[in-house]
Short mmCIF file of C-alpha atoms in Angstrom, two decimals:
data_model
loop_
_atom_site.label_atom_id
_atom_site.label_comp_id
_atom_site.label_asym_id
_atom_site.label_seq_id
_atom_site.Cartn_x
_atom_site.Cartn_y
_atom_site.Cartn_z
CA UNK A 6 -19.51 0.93 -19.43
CA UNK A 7 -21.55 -1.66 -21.24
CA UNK A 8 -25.06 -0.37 -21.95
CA UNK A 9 -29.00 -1.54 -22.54
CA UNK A 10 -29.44 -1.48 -26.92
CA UNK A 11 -33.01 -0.74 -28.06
CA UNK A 12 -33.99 -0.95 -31.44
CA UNK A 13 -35.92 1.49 -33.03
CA UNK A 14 -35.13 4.35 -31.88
CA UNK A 15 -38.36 5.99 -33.13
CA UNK A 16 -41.29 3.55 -34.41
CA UNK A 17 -44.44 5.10 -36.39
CA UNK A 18 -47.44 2.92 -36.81
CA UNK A 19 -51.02 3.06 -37.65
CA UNK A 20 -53.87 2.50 -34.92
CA UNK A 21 -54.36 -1.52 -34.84
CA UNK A 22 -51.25 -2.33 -35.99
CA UNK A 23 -48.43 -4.88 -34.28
CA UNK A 24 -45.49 -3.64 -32.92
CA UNK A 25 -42.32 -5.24 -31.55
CA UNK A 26 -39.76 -3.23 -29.78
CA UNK A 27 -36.15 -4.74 -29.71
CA UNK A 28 -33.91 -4.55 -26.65
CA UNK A 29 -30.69 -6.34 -25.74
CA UNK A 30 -29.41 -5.93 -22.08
CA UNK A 31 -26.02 -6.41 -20.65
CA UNK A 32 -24.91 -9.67 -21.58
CA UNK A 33 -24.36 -10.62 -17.89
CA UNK A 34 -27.47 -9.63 -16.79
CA UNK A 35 -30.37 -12.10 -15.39
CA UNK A 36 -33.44 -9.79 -14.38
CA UNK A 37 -35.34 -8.02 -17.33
CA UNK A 38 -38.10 -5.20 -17.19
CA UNK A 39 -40.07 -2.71 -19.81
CA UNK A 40 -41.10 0.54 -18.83
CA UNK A 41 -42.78 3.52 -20.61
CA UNK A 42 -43.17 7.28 -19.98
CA UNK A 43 -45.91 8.94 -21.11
CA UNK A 44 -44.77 12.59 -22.49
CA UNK A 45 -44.40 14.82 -19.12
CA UNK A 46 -45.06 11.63 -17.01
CA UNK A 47 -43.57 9.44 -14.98
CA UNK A 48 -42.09 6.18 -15.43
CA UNK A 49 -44.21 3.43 -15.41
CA UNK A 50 -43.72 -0.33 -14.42
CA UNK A 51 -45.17 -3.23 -17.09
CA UNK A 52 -43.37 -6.07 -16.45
CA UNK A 53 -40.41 -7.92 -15.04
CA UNK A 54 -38.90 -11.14 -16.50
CA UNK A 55 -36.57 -13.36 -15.15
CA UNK A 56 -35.39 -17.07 -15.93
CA UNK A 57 -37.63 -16.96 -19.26
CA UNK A 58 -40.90 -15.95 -17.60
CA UNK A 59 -42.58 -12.85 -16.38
CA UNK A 60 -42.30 -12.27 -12.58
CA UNK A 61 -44.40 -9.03 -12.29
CA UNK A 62 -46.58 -7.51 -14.29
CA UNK A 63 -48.84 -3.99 -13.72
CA UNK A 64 -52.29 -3.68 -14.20
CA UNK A 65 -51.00 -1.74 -17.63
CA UNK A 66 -49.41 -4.82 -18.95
CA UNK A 67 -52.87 -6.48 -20.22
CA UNK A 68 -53.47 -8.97 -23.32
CA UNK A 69 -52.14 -6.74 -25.99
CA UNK A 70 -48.87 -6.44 -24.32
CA UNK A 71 -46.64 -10.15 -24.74
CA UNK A 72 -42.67 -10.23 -23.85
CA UNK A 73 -40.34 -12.63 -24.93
CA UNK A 74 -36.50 -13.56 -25.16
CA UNK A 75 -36.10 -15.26 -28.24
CA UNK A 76 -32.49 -16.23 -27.97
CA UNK A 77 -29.63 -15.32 -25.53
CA UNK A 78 -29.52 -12.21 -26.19
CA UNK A 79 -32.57 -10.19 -27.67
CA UNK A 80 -35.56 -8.89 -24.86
CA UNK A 81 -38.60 -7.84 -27.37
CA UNK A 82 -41.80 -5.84 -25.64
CA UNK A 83 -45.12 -7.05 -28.21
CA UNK A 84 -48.09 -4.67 -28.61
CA UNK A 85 -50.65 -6.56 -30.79
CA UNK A 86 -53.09 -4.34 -31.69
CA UNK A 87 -52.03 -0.81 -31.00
CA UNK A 88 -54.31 2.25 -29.33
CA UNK A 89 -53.44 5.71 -29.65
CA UNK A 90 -53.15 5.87 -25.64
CA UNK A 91 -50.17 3.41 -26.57
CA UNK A 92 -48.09 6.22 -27.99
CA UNK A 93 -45.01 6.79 -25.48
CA UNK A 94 -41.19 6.41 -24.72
CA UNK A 95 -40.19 2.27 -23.81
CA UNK A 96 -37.80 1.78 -21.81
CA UNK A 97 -35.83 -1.22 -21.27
CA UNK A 98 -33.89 -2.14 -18.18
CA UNK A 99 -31.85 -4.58 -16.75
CA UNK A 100 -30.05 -5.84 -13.67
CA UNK A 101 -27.49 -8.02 -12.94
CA UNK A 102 -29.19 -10.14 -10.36
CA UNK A 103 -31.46 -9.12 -7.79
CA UNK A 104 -34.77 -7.15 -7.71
CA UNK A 105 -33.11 -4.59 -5.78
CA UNK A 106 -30.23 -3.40 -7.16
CA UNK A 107 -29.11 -0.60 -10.37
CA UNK A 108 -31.18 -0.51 -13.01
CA UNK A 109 -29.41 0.17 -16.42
CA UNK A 110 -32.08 1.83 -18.57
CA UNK A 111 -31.72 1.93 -22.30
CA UNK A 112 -32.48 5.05 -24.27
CA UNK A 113 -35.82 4.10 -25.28
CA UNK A 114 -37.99 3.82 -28.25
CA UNK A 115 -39.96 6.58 -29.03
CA UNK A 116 -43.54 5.06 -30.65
CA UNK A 117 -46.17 7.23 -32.05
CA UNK A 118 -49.28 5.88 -32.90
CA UNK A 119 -51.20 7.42 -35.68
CA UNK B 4 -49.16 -1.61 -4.68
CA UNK B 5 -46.45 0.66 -4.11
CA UNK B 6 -47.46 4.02 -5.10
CA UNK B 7 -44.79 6.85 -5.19
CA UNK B 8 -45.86 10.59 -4.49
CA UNK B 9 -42.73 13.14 -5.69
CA UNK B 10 -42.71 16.82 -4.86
CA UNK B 11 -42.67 19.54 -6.35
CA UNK B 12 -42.98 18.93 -9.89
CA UNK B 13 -40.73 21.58 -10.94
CA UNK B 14 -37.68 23.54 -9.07
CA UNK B 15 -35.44 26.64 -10.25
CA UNK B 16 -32.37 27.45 -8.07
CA UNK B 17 -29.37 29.36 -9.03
CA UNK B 18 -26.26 27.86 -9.06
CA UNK B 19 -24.55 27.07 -6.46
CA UNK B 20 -27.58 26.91 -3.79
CA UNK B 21 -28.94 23.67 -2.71
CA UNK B 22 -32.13 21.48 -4.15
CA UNK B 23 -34.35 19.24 -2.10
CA UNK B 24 -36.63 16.94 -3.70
CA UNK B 25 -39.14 14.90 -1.45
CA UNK B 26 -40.90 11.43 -2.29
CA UNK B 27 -42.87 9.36 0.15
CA UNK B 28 -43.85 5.76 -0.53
CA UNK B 29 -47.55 3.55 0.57
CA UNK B 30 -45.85 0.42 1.13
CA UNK B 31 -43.99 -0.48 4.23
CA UNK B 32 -42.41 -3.40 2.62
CA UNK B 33 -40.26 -1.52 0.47
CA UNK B 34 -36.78 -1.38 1.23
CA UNK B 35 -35.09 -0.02 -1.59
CA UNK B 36 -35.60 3.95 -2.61
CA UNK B 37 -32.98 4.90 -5.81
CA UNK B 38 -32.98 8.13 -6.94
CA UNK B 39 -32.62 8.30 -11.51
CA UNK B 40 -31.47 11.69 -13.29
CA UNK B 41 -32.75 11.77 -16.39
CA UNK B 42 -31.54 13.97 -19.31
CA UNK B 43 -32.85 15.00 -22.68
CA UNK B 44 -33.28 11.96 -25.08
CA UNK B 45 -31.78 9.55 -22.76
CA UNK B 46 -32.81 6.88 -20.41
CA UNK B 47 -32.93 7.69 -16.58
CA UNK B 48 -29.63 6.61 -14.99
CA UNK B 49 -28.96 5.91 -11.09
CA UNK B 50 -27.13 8.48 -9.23
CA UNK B 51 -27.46 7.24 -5.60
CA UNK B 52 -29.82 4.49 -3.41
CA UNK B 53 -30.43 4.13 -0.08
CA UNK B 54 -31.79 0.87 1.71
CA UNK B 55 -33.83 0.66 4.50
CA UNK B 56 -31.05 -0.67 6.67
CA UNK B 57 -29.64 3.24 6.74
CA UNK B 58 -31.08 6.44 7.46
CA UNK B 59 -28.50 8.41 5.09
CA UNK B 60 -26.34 8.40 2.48
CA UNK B 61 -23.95 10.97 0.93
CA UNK B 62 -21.93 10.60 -2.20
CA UNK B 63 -20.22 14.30 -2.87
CA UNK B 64 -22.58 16.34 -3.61
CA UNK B 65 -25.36 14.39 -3.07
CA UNK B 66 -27.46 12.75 -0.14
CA UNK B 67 -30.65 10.75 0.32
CA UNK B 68 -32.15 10.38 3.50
CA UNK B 69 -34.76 7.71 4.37
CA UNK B 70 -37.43 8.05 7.36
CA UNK B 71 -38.99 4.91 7.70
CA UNK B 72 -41.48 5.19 10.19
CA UNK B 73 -43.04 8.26 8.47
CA UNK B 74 -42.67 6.75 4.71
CA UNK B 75 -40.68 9.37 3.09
CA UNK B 76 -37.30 10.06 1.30
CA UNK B 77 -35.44 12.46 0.06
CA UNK B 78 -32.99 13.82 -2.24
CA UNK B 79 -30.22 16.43 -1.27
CA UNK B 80 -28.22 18.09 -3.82
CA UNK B 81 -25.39 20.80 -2.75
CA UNK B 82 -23.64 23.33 -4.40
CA UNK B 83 -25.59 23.27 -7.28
CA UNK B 84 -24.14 23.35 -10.78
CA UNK B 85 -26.07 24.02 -14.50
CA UNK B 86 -25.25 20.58 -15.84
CA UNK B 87 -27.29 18.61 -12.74
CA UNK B 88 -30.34 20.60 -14.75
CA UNK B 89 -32.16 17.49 -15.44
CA UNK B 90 -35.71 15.37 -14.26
CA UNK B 91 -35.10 13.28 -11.16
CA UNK B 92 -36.65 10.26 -10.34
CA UNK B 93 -37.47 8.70 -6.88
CA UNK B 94 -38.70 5.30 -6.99
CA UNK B 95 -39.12 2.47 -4.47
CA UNK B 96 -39.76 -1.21 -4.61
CA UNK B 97 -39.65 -4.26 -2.23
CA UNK B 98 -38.37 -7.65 -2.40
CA UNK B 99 -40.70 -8.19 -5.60
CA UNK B 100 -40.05 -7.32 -8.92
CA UNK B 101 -41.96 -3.92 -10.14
CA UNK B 102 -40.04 -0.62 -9.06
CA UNK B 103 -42.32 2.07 -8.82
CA UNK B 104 -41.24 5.53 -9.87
CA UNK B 105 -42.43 9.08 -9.30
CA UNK B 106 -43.90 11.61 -10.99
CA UNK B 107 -40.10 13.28 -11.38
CA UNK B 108 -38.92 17.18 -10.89
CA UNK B 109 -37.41 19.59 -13.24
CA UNK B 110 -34.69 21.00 -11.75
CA UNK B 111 -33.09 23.62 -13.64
CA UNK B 112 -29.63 25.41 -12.54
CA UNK B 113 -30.08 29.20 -13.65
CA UNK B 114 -26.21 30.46 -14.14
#
């Protein structure tokens, strides 16, 4: 079954520092989203993208948080100046193309900030 | 928003009994509730939805039912075995584009 890539799998960085976390869904797939779980806690919406611009965003997704597709293929997630409340799992989804249909989660990127 | 409520948190049956996990949902405009498993180190994955066309829904051992008018869901797994040990999801979202998950439960399968 073709799956969701995310690059790193694990990302360290210092308080105030950029980050950029790499995800490439199913090639077929229109509807793009980010999610992150906090250690013991649910999963929690930060934005939808779809037809190069985001459709939803949650009240977590504020000015330090950017998204982008920079090509066919690549989804990246931007946090430009990192806060230890930052530290979680990302997720990245996608679906084929509707809101309301499977999402394929990818395994995540673990980031820990220090 | 949507907000999700998930209970209980945690649940321990031995195998072969049957786990019930129940969500209920704010927003009467969603119409889609899909249930995620979620193991160790991985991302969550889908095991079953339900729309808000249908009350029910089985697929072997599991079943989701849906009760609109009172805003609540749930998740029905039989004949419990060790590997469905995992954290399940319920989320729910409407014809926008932010799916709102639960808190999740534990459910662990003693042998």
């Amino acid at each position: 079954e073709p799956e969701v890539t995310q690059t790193p799998s694990h990302q360290v960085t210092q308080m105030g520092q950029e980050v950029i976390l790499r995800c490439v869904p199913i090639s077929n797939h229109l509807y793009f989203y980010w999610y992150r779980q906090i250690l013991g806690q649910k999963v929690e919406f930060l934005v939808s993208f779809y037809n190069n611009e985001i459709s939803e965003k949650s009240e977590i997704f504020d000015d330090q948080f950017s998204v982008e597709r920079p090509d066919g293929s690549n989804f990246t997630l931007k946090i430009r100046s990192t806060k230890l409340e930052d530290s979680a799992m990302y997720f990245c989804a996608s679906t084929v193309s509707t809101p309301n249909e499977k999402l394929f989660f990818g395994s995540g990127t673990q980031l820990s900030v220090l | 928003g949507e907000n999700v409520e998930q209970h209980p948190s945690t649940l321990s049956v031995q195998e072969g009994d049957s786990a019930v996990i129940k969500c209920t949902y704010s927003d009467s405009a969603s119409n889609y509730f899909p249930w995620y498993k979620q193991e160790l180190g991985k991302g969550p994955q889908l095991i079953i939805d339900i729309r808000s066309n249908v009350g029910e829904k089985k697929d072997q051992r599991i079943a989701v039912t849906l009760n609109k008018t009172a805003k609540h869901f749930s998740l029905h797994i039989t004949e419990t075995q060790p590997e469905d040990s995992a954290v399940y999801f319920c989320a729910a979202s409407g014809n926008n584009n932010d799916m709102r998950f639960g808190a999740g439960t534990r459910l662990t399968v003693k042998p």
